[in-house]
Coordinates of C-alpha atoms and ligand atoms in Angstrom, one line a residue:
M92 CA 115.3 127.6 108.5
H93 CA 112.3 129.2 110.2
T94 CA 111.7 131.0 106.4
L95 CA 109.9 127.4 105.7
Y96 CA 107.2 128.2 108.1
S97 CA 106.4 131.4 105.5
R98 CA 105.2 128.8 102.5
L99 CA 102.9 127.3 104.9
G100 CA 98.9 128.2 104.5
A101 CA 97.5 130.4 106.4
N102 CA 94.9 127.9 107.4
V103 CA 97.6 126.0 108.8
T104 CA 98.8 128.6 110.1
A105 CA 95.6 129.8 111.9
F106 CA 95.4 126.3 112.9
L107 CA 98.4 125.8 115.0
A108 CA 97.7 128.9 116.8
R109 CA 94.2 128.1 117.7
P110 CA 94.4 127.1 121.5
H111 CA 93.8 122.7 121.1
R112 CA 91.6 120.9 123.2
L113 CA 90.1 117.4 123.9
L114 CA 86.5 116.6 121.5
I115 CA 85.2 114.9 123.9
D116 CA 80.6 114.2 123.2
G117 CA 81.4 115.7 119.5
Q118 CA 82.8 119.6 121.6
W119 CA 86.5 120.9 121.8
V120 CA 86.6 120.6 126.0
E121 CA 89.6 121.8 127.9
P122 CA 91.7 119.2 129.6
R123 CA 90.9 117.8 133.2
S124 CA 94.7 118.5 133.9
E125 CA 94.4 121.1 132.6
R126 CA 97.9 121.7 131.4
R127 CA 98.9 121.6 127.6
F128 CA 102.5 120.2 126.3
D129 CA 104.8 121.3 123.4
V130 CA 104.4 119.3 119.6
E131 CA 107.9 120.1 117.7
D132 CA 108.9 120.2 114.2
P133 CA 111.1 116.9 114.2
G134 CA 112.5 118.2 111.5
T135 CA 114.0 122.2 113.4
G136 CA 113.6 120.8 117.2
A137 CA 111.4 124.3 117.5
V138 CA 107.9 124.2 119.1
I139 CA 105.3 124.7 116.4
A140 CA 101.9 123.8 119.1
R141 CA 101.0 122.8 122.5
V142 CA 97.8 120.9 123.0
A143 CA 96.3 119.7 125.4
E144 CA 96.8 117.1 128.0
G145 CA 94.7 114.0 128.6
T146 CA 94.6 112.1 131.5
A147 CA 92.7 109.1 132.7
A148 CA 90.1 111.7 133.9
D149 CA 89.6 112.8 131.0
I150 CA 89.6 109.2 129.1
D151 CA 86.9 108.8 131.3
L152 CA 84.3 111.3 130.3
A153 CA 85.4 110.4 126.5
V154 CA 84.1 106.9 126.7
A155 CA 81.7 107.9 129.0
A156 CA 80.0 110.3 125.4
A157 CA 81.1 106.7 123.2
R158 CA 78.7 105.0 125.2
R159 CA 75.4 106.7 125.1
A160 CA 76.3 107.2 121.9
F161 CA 76.6 103.8 121.2
E162 CA 73.5 102.8 122.8
S163 CA 71.3 105.7 122.5
G164 CA 72.2 108.8 120.3
P165 CA 71.8 108.2 116.9
W166 CA 74.1 106.6 115.8
A167 CA 72.9 103.7 117.8
T168 CA 69.6 103.2 115.1
S169 CA 72.0 104.9 112.6
R170 CA 71.5 102.8 108.3
P171 CA 74.7 101.6 107.2
A172 CA 73.3 103.9 104.2
E173 CA 74.2 106.9 106.8
R174 CA 77.2 105.6 108.2
T175 CA 78.2 105.2 104.0
R176 CA 77.1 109.1 103.2
L177 CA 78.9 110.1 107.0
L178 CA 82.0 107.8 105.5
L179 CA 81.6 109.7 102.3
R180 CA 81.4 113.3 102.8
L181 CA 84.4 113.0 105.4
A182 CA 87.3 111.9 102.2
E183 CA 86.0 114.4 100.2
L184 CA 86.6 117.0 103.3
L185 CA 90.0 114.9 103.2
E186 CA 90.4 116.1 99.7
Q187 CA 88.6 119.3 100.0
H188 CA 91.5 120.5 102.6
G189 CA 94.9 117.6 101.1
D190 CA 97.2 120.4 100.7
E191 CA 96.5 121.4 104.3
L192 CA 96.4 118.3 106.5
A193 CA 99.9 117.2 104.2
Q194 CA 101.4 120.5 105.3
L195 CA 100.1 119.9 109.2
E196 CA 101.8 116.4 108.2
T197 CA 104.9 117.1 107.4
L198 CA 105.2 120.4 110.4
D199 CA 104.2 117.4 113.2
N200 CA 106.1 114.5 111.8
G201 CA 109.0 116.1 109.5
K202 CA 107.9 113.6 106.0
P203 CA 108.2 115.1 102.9
L204 CA 105.6 117.4 101.8
A205 CA 105.2 115.1 98.7
V206 CA 105.2 112.1 100.3
A207 CA 102.6 113.2 103.1
R208 CA 100.0 114.8 100.4
R209 CA 100.5 111.3 99.2
G210 CA 99.4 110.0 102.4
I211 CA 96.5 112.5 102.7
A212 CA 94.8 111.5 98.8
G213 CA 95.5 106.9 100.2
T214 CA 93.4 108.7 103.3
A215 CA 90.7 109.5 101.4
D216 CA 90.8 106.4 99.1
M217 CA 90.5 104.0 102.8
V218 CA 87.6 106.4 103.8
R219 CA 86.2 105.4 100.5
Y220 CA 87.0 102.1 100.9
M221 CA 85.3 101.4 103.8
A222 CA 82.2 103.1 103.4
G223 CA 81.6 100.8 100.3
W224 CA 81.4 97.7 103.1
A225 CA 78.6 99.5 106.0
T226 CA 76.2 98.1 103.4
K227 CA 77.9 94.6 102.7
L228 CA 79.0 93.5 105.9
T229 CA 76.5 90.7 105.7
G230 CA 76.2 87.3 107.6
E231 CA 74.5 84.2 105.9
A232 CA 72.1 81.4 106.5
V233 CA 73.6 78.0 108.2
P234 CA 72.3 75.1 106.9
L235 CA 71.5 73.0 110.5
S236 CA 70.9 69.5 110.2
M237 CA 68.8 69.1 114.2
P238 CA 65.9 67.4 114.3
G239 CA 63.4 69.8 113.2
E240 CA 62.6 72.9 110.9
W241 CA 65.0 76.4 111.8
H242 CA 65.9 79.3 109.9
A243 CA 69.6 79.7 111.8
Y244 CA 71.3 83.0 110.3
T245 CA 74.3 84.9 111.7
A246 CA 75.3 88.2 112.2
H247 CA 77.6 91.2 111.9
E248 CA 77.5 93.5 114.9
P249 CA 79.6 96.2 116.3
V250 CA 82.0 95.7 119.4
G251 CA 81.0 99.1 120.7
V252 CA 83.1 101.6 121.9
V253 CA 86.3 101.4 120.8
G254 CA 89.7 102.6 121.6
Q255 CA 92.8 103.4 119.4
I256 CA 96.3 104.1 119.9
I257 CA 97.9 105.3 117.1
P258 CA 102.0 106.4 116.6
W259 CA 103.6 108.6 115.1
N260 CA 105.0 107.4 111.4
F261 CA 101.7 108.2 109.9
P262 CA 99.8 110.3 112.3
L263 CA 97.1 110.6 109.6
S264 CA 96.4 108.0 108.2
M265 CA 97.3 105.7 111.0
A266 CA 93.9 107.3 112.5
I267 CA 92.0 106.4 109.3
W268 CA 93.2 103.2 109.6
K269 CA 92.0 103.1 112.3
L270 CA 89.1 105.1 112.5
A271 CA 87.2 104.5 109.0
P272 CA 86.7 100.1 109.7
A273 CA 85.4 100.8 112.8
L274 CA 82.6 103.8 111.8
A275 CA 82.0 102.1 108.2
A276 CA 80.8 98.5 111.5
G277 CA 78.6 100.9 113.4
C278 CA 81.5 101.3 116.4
T279 CA 82.1 104.5 118.5
V280 CA 85.5 105.9 119.2
V281 CA 88.0 106.9 121.3
L282 CA 91.8 108.0 119.5
K283 CA 94.2 108.8 121.4
P284 CA 97.1 109.5 119.0
A285 CA 100.6 109.9 119.7
E286 CA 102.0 112.5 122.2
Q287 CA 104.8 113.4 119.3
T288 CA 101.9 113.9 117.4
P289 CA 99.4 115.2 117.9
L290 CA 98.2 117.9 115.8
N291 CA 96.6 116.1 112.8
A292 CA 93.9 113.9 114.7
L293 CA 92.9 117.5 115.7
R294 CA 92.5 118.6 112.6
L295 CA 91.4 115.6 111.4
G296 CA 88.6 115.6 114.3
E297 CA 86.9 119.2 112.9
L298 CA 86.4 117.3 109.9
I299 CA 84.5 115.0 111.5
L300 CA 82.6 117.2 113.2
E301 CA 82.0 118.5 110.0
A302 CA 80.9 115.5 108.2
G303 CA 78.0 115.6 110.4
F304 CA 78.9 112.2 113.0
P305 CA 76.6 113.0 116.4
P306 CA 78.5 113.7 119.2
G307 CA 80.0 111.3 120.9
V308 CA 80.5 109.1 118.1
V309 CA 84.4 110.3 117.7
N310 CA 86.6 111.4 120.1
I311 CA 89.7 112.5 120.6
V312 CA 91.7 113.1 124.1
T313 CA 95.8 114.3 123.3
G314 CA 98.2 112.6 125.8
F315 CA 100.7 110.7 126.9
G316 CA 100.8 106.3 126.4
G317 CA 101.7 105.4 129.7
D318 CA 98.5 107.8 131.4
A319 CA 95.9 108.9 128.7
G320 CA 96.3 106.0 126.8
A321 CA 96.8 103.0 129.4
A322 CA 94.2 104.4 130.8
L323 CA 92.1 103.8 127.3
A324 CA 93.9 100.0 127.6
A325 CA 92.5 99.5 130.6
H326 CA 89.0 101.3 130.5
P327 CA 86.2 98.9 131.2
G328 CA 84.0 100.7 129.9
V329 CA 85.0 99.8 126.5
D330 CA 84.5 96.7 124.5
K331 CA 88.0 96.6 122.8
V332 CA 91.2 98.6 121.9
A333 CA 92.8 98.3 117.9
F334 CA 96.7 99.3 118.6
T335 CA 99.3 100.3 116.0
G336 CA 102.8 100.5 117.6
S337 CA 106.2 98.6 119.1
T338 CA 105.8 95.3 120.2
Q339 CA 107.2 96.2 124.5
T340 CA 104.2 99.2 124.2
G341 CA 101.6 96.1 122.1
K342 CA 102.2 93.7 125.3
R343 CA 101.1 96.4 127.7
I344 CA 98.1 96.5 125.6
V345 CA 97.0 93.4 126.4
Q346 CA 98.0 93.2 129.9
A347 CA 95.9 96.5 131.1
A348 CA 93.2 95.0 128.2
L349 CA 92.6 91.7 130.9
G350 CA 90.8 93.4 133.3
N351 CA 87.3 92.8 131.4
L352 CA 89.2 91.2 127.9
K353 CA 88.6 93.2 126.1
R354 CA 89.0 92.9 122.5
V355 CA 92.1 93.2 121.0
T356 CA 93.9 94.4 118.0
L357 CA 97.7 94.9 117.8
E358 CA 99.5 95.7 114.4
L359 CA 103.6 95.9 116.1
G360 CA 106.7 95.9 114.7
G361 CA 108.8 94.3 112.2
K362 CA 112.4 92.7 111.0
S363 CA 110.9 92.5 107.1
P364 CA 113.5 90.2 105.2
V365 CA 114.0 90.7 101.6
F366 CA 115.2 88.6 98.6
I367 CA 116.8 89.2 96.0
F368 CA 117.3 86.1 93.5
P369 CA 119.7 86.4 91.2
D370 CA 117.2 86.4 87.8
A371 CA 115.7 89.4 89.6
D372 CA 115.0 92.9 87.5
L373 CA 117.4 94.3 89.5
E374 CA 117.7 98.1 88.1
A375 CA 113.7 97.3 89.7
A376 CA 114.6 95.3 92.4
I377 CA 117.3 98.2 93.9
P378 CA 115.5 100.6 94.3
G379 CA 112.4 98.9 95.5
A380 CA 115.1 97.0 98.2
A381 CA 116.4 101.0 99.1
N382 CA 113.2 102.4 99.1
A383 CA 111.7 99.5 101.6
I384 CA 113.8 100.7 104.4
F385 CA 115.0 104.3 103.1
F386 CA 110.8 105.4 103.5
N387 CA 110.0 107.5 105.2
S388 CA 113.8 107.3 107.6
G389 CA 112.9 103.5 107.4
Q390 CA 109.9 104.8 110.3
V391 CA 107.8 101.9 109.2
C392 CA 106.9 98.8 110.7
S393 CA 106.8 96.8 107.5
A394 CA 110.2 98.3 106.8
G395 CA 112.3 95.8 104.5
S396 CA 115.1 96.3 107.0
R397 CA 117.2 92.6 106.7
L398 CA 117.9 92.1 102.6
Y399 CA 118.4 89.1 101.1
V400 CA 121.1 89.2 97.8
H401 CA 121.9 86.5 95.7
R402 CA 126.1 85.8 96.1
R403 CA 126.2 86.5 92.3
V404 CA 124.8 90.0 92.4
Y405 CA 125.1 90.6 95.9
D406 CA 128.5 93.3 96.0
R407 CA 126.4 95.0 92.5
V408 CA 122.6 94.9 94.2
L409 CA 124.8 96.9 97.8
A410 CA 126.4 99.5 96.2
D411 CA 124.1 100.4 93.9
I412 CA 121.6 100.7 97.6
A413 CA 124.6 102.7 99.1
A414 CA 124.5 105.3 96.7
H415 CA 120.8 105.2 96.1
G416 CA 121.3 106.1 99.5
E417 CA 123.7 109.3 99.3
R418 CA 121.4 110.5 96.3
L419 CA 118.3 110.8 98.4
R420 CA 118.0 114.5 99.6
L421 CA 117.9 115.2 103.5
G422 CA 116.5 117.9 105.0
H423 CA 112.9 120.1 106.6
G424 CA 109.5 118.5 105.0
L425 CA 109.1 121.6 103.1
E426 CA 111.6 122.6 101.8
E427 CA 111.9 121.1 97.4
G428 CA 113.7 118.1 96.3
V429 CA 113.8 116.4 100.0
D430 CA 114.0 112.8 100.0
L431 CA 113.8 111.6 103.5
G432 CA 112.9 114.1 106.6
P433 CA 114.7 114.0 109.7
L434 CA 114.1 111.4 112.4
I435 CA 110.5 111.8 114.7
S436 CA 112.9 112.8 117.9
R437 CA 115.8 113.1 119.7
P438 CA 115.2 109.7 121.0
Q439 CA 114.2 108.3 118.7
R440 CA 117.8 109.3 116.7
E441 CA 119.8 108.4 119.6
R442 CA 118.0 105.0 119.5
V443 CA 119.4 104.3 115.2
E444 CA 122.9 106.0 116.3
A445 CA 123.3 103.7 119.1
Y446 CA 122.5 100.6 117.1
V447 CA 124.8 101.8 114.0
A448 CA 127.1 102.5 115.9
D449 CA 127.1 98.6 118.3
G450 CA 126.3 97.4 114.5
R451 CA 130.1 99.3 113.5
A452 CA 131.4 97.2 117.3
S453 CA 130.5 94.1 115.5
G454 CA 133.0 94.4 113.0
V455 CA 130.4 95.1 110.0
E456 CA 131.1 96.7 107.5
V457 CA 129.4 100.4 107.1
L458 CA 128.5 101.6 103.8
G459 CA 126.7 105.1 102.9
G460 CA 125.0 107.5 105.6
R461 CA 127.7 109.7 104.7
Q462 CA 126.0 112.5 103.6
V463 CA 126.3 116.0 105.7
L464 CA 123.8 116.1 108.2
P465 CA 121.4 119.2 107.6
E466 CA 122.4 121.3 110.8
H467 CA 119.0 121.0 112.6
G468 CA 116.0 118.6 113.5
H469 CA 116.8 115.3 114.1
F470 CA 118.7 113.4 110.8
V471 CA 120.8 109.7 110.3
A472 CA 121.6 109.0 106.9
P473 CA 120.4 106.6 105.0
T474 CA 122.9 103.1 105.9
V475 CA 123.7 99.8 105.2
L476 CA 125.6 97.6 106.7
A477 CA 126.9 94.5 104.9
D478 CA 128.1 91.1 105.4
T479 CA 125.8 91.3 108.9
R480 CA 125.4 87.7 111.2
A481 CA 121.7 86.2 111.5
D482 CA 122.8 86.6 116.0
L483 CA 124.2 90.3 115.2
R484 CA 121.5 92.7 117.3
V485 CA 121.5 95.3 114.8
V486 CA 118.9 91.9 112.2
R487 CA 117.3 90.5 115.8
E488 CA 115.7 94.4 116.3
E489 CA 113.3 96.4 114.4
I490 CA 115.9 99.6 114.4
F491 CA 113.1 101.9 113.1
G492 CA 116.1 104.5 111.2
P493 CA 117.3 104.0 107.8
V494 CA 119.7 101.5 108.1
L495 CA 119.9 98.1 105.8
C496 CA 121.1 95.1 107.4
A497 CA 122.4 92.9 104.5
M498 CA 123.2 89.2 103.7
P499 CA 124.7 86.9 101.5
F500 CA 122.9 84.0 100.2
D501 CA 124.2 80.9 97.4
D502 CA 121.9 78.5 98.4
D503 CA 119.0 76.9 95.9
D504 CA 117.2 75.2 99.0
L505 CA 113.6 77.1 100.1
E506 CA 113.3 75.3 102.4
R507 CA 116.7 76.9 104.0
L508 CA 116.2 80.0 102.8
A509 CA 112.9 80.4 104.4
G510 CA 114.2 79.3 107.7
L511 CA 116.9 82.3 107.2
A512 CA 113.4 84.6 105.9
N513 CA 112.0 83.4 109.4
D514 CA 114.9 84.2 111.6
T515 CA 113.5 86.0 113.5
E516 CA 110.0 87.1 116.2
Y517 CA 108.5 89.5 113.8
G518 CA 106.2 88.8 110.6
L519 CA 105.0 90.9 109.0
F520 CA 106.6 91.8 105.8
A521 CA 108.4 89.4 103.3
G522 CA 109.5 91.0 99.9
I523 CA 110.6 89.1 96.9
W524 CA 112.2 89.4 92.9
T525 CA 112.5 87.5 91.0
R526 CA 111.4 86.5 87.9
D527 CA 110.1 82.8 87.9
L528 CA 106.7 82.5 89.4
T529 CA 106.6 79.2 90.7
L530 CA 110.0 79.6 93.0
A531 CA 107.9 83.6 93.6
H532 CA 104.8 81.3 94.5
R533 CA 106.9 78.4 96.4
F534 CA 109.0 80.6 99.2
A535 CA 105.6 83.3 99.8
R536 CA 104.0 80.1 100.9
R537 CA 106.6 78.8 102.9
I538 CA 107.2 82.7 104.5
R539 CA 105.2 82.5 107.9
A540 CA 104.6 86.4 108.0
G541 CA 101.4 88.3 107.7
S542 CA 102.6 90.5 104.2
V543 CA 104.1 89.2 101.3
S544 CA 105.1 91.4 98.2
V545 CA 106.9 89.9 95.1
N546 CA 108.6 92.2 92.9
A547 CA 107.5 95.5 94.9
H548 CA 107.0 97.2 98.0
M549 CA 104.8 97.5 100.4
V550 CA 101.0 97.4 98.4
N551 CA 99.4 99.9 100.4
D552 CA 96.6 99.0 99.0
P553 CA 92.3 99.0 100.9
A554 CA 91.8 96.1 100.2
L555 CA 94.5 94.5 101.1
P556 CA 94.5 92.3 104.0
F557 CA 98.0 93.9 106.3
G558 CA 99.0 92.6 110.1
G559 CA 101.2 90.8 111.4
Y560 CA 102.2 86.4 112.6
K561 CA 104.2 86.2 115.5
Q562 CA 105.4 89.0 117.2
S563 CA 104.4 91.2 114.7
G564 CA 100.6 91.4 115.5
W565 CA 97.3 90.1 116.4
G566 CA 94.1 90.6 113.4
R567 CA 94.4 92.7 110.0
E568 CA 94.0 95.8 108.8
R569 CA 92.3 96.8 105.4
G570 CA 89.8 94.4 103.5
R571 CA 86.7 93.6 105.1
E572 CA 89.1 91.6 107.7
A573 CA 89.6 94.8 109.4
L574 CA 85.7 95.4 109.5
E575 CA 84.9 92.1 111.1
L576 CA 87.3 92.7 113.9
Y577 CA 85.3 95.7 114.8
C578 CA 82.6 93.1 114.9
E579 CA 81.3 90.8 116.9
L580 CA 79.1 87.8 115.4
K581 CA 76.3 86.3 116.0
S582 CA 74.1 83.0 115.3
V583 CA 70.4 83.3 115.2
A584 CA 68.3 80.0 115.7
I585 CA 64.5 80.1 114.8
N586 CA 63.0 77.0 115.9
L587 CA 60.5 76.7 112.7
G588 CA 58.6 73.7 114.4
Ligands
LIG161 P1 107.2 105.2 120.7 O1 107.7 104.1 122.3 O2 107.7 104.9 119.6 O3 106.7 106.3 121.5 P2 104.8 102.9 121.5 O4 104.6 102.3 120.5 O5 105.4 103.3 122.2 O6 106.1 103.6 120.9 O7 104.1 104.3 120.9 C1 102.9 104.6 120.5 C2 101.7 104.6 120.7 O8 101.2 104.3 122.3 C3 101.5 106.5 120.8 O9 100.1 106.7 120.7 C4 101.2 106.5 122.8 O10 101.3 106.7 123.4 C5 100.9 104.7 122.6 N1 101.9 103.9 124.0 C6 102.7 104.7 125.1 N2 102.6 103.0 126.2 C7 102.0 102.7 126.5 C8 101.4 102.4 127.0 N3 101.4 102.1 128.2 N4 99.0 102.1 127.6 C9 99.2 103.6 126.3 N5 99.2 103.1 125.6 C10 100.5 103.5 125.3
LIG162 MG1 105.9 116.4 116.1

């Protein structure tokens, strides 16, 4: 298995071997704890690097540096066009180092190299999109009706020092989705990557320095959630915390943020429904619904994990999705032709396996999931649980693995179908497959979710807002909305006499 590592570029091998420190105030510094922790390749279980264990003491230093940069450094008076220029430079560096970043992403997270490579290209697009907003975040002149003559206007001002806590499923993309709008808006940042996948955040830190961002604008503290993460969420010197991860941890973030009432945005879990109507183009809907759950081995917050199929086409759709899953090649992300990598860790694999066992125990039929798994690494085969019921744990809880729960419907009543879609504490995403546009529009309106795709799944355009209703989160990422959530809105009224 390790022979695969000979495919790594020299720059990747060199990066892995470097001593990894924390980025604070433009310098790479040792953690106060003087401890390091192991970073594992989930495709082999081997330790590939050791990174600094940042703790509350390092968070204090990072927040202080971010505060100085926000209030008195060159960033404090930076013109919007200067922020655009720096972000565009960063986008170029992401592209230049695309192969290297993709290899690191694969090693750290496990995903197939081709998938990682596409993800890196997407990060450059996101940075460019957000870079453009820096010069376009206008307020408005407000006509007042009070007696007298007035000039009143609104203006967006950066919220200040932002703590950003990100998950392990798309390590670099999640860092970029968080950093790009915050920097475009003029905030300064302390970023804490997930302990499972800290590598690309560190490489990104190097590229951020190379792009020329002033010291303290971006600080990166690797460390554990319960320690560095909790300290960041609770820190009185942080004006906003932005989090992506589990709903359970999101609730802890909210509690930690109460102390200084910092602003909070959350992008949390999901149990997103996909509906296939009998008139749908099944040639597209079947692979679409399969990818919606199997992509990234199901470790996607917006995964289409509940599938509702009209009874007329149910048997065929299920058999074909299971067959699609069985054709997917599982393997180490650096292997040629691999479709699915491992899950992120042993505990994650055990969690997912326990859900499948629970489904089996409650009597549902299990389709697929029979591939021979690679010997090393935390692999789970794509699995379809057929004829599931709304009350089952596998249908109610987020599994975060390649496990689809399928149910037939034979109802034409959209209110009742929306009742099925909305029978969840989450509300992140929904998919609709039909050729009937009227049906699609009417159904989309009735679904309580932040994103709906029709005849497509996961439309990740930087311009399209993404975020959750209900317990899937607060706020939106991507689009203008993401920037506005890194701003305070000020209104100014001038008495002209
Ligand atoms: P998982 O349980 O799969 O690791 P989490 O939602 O707990 O998912 O983790 C997402 C991110 O949140 C990671 O960066 C993790 O370190 C961080 N995190 C975990 N617990 C806390 C916490 N109590 N406070 C702040 N951040 C946390
Ligand atoms: Mg890892």
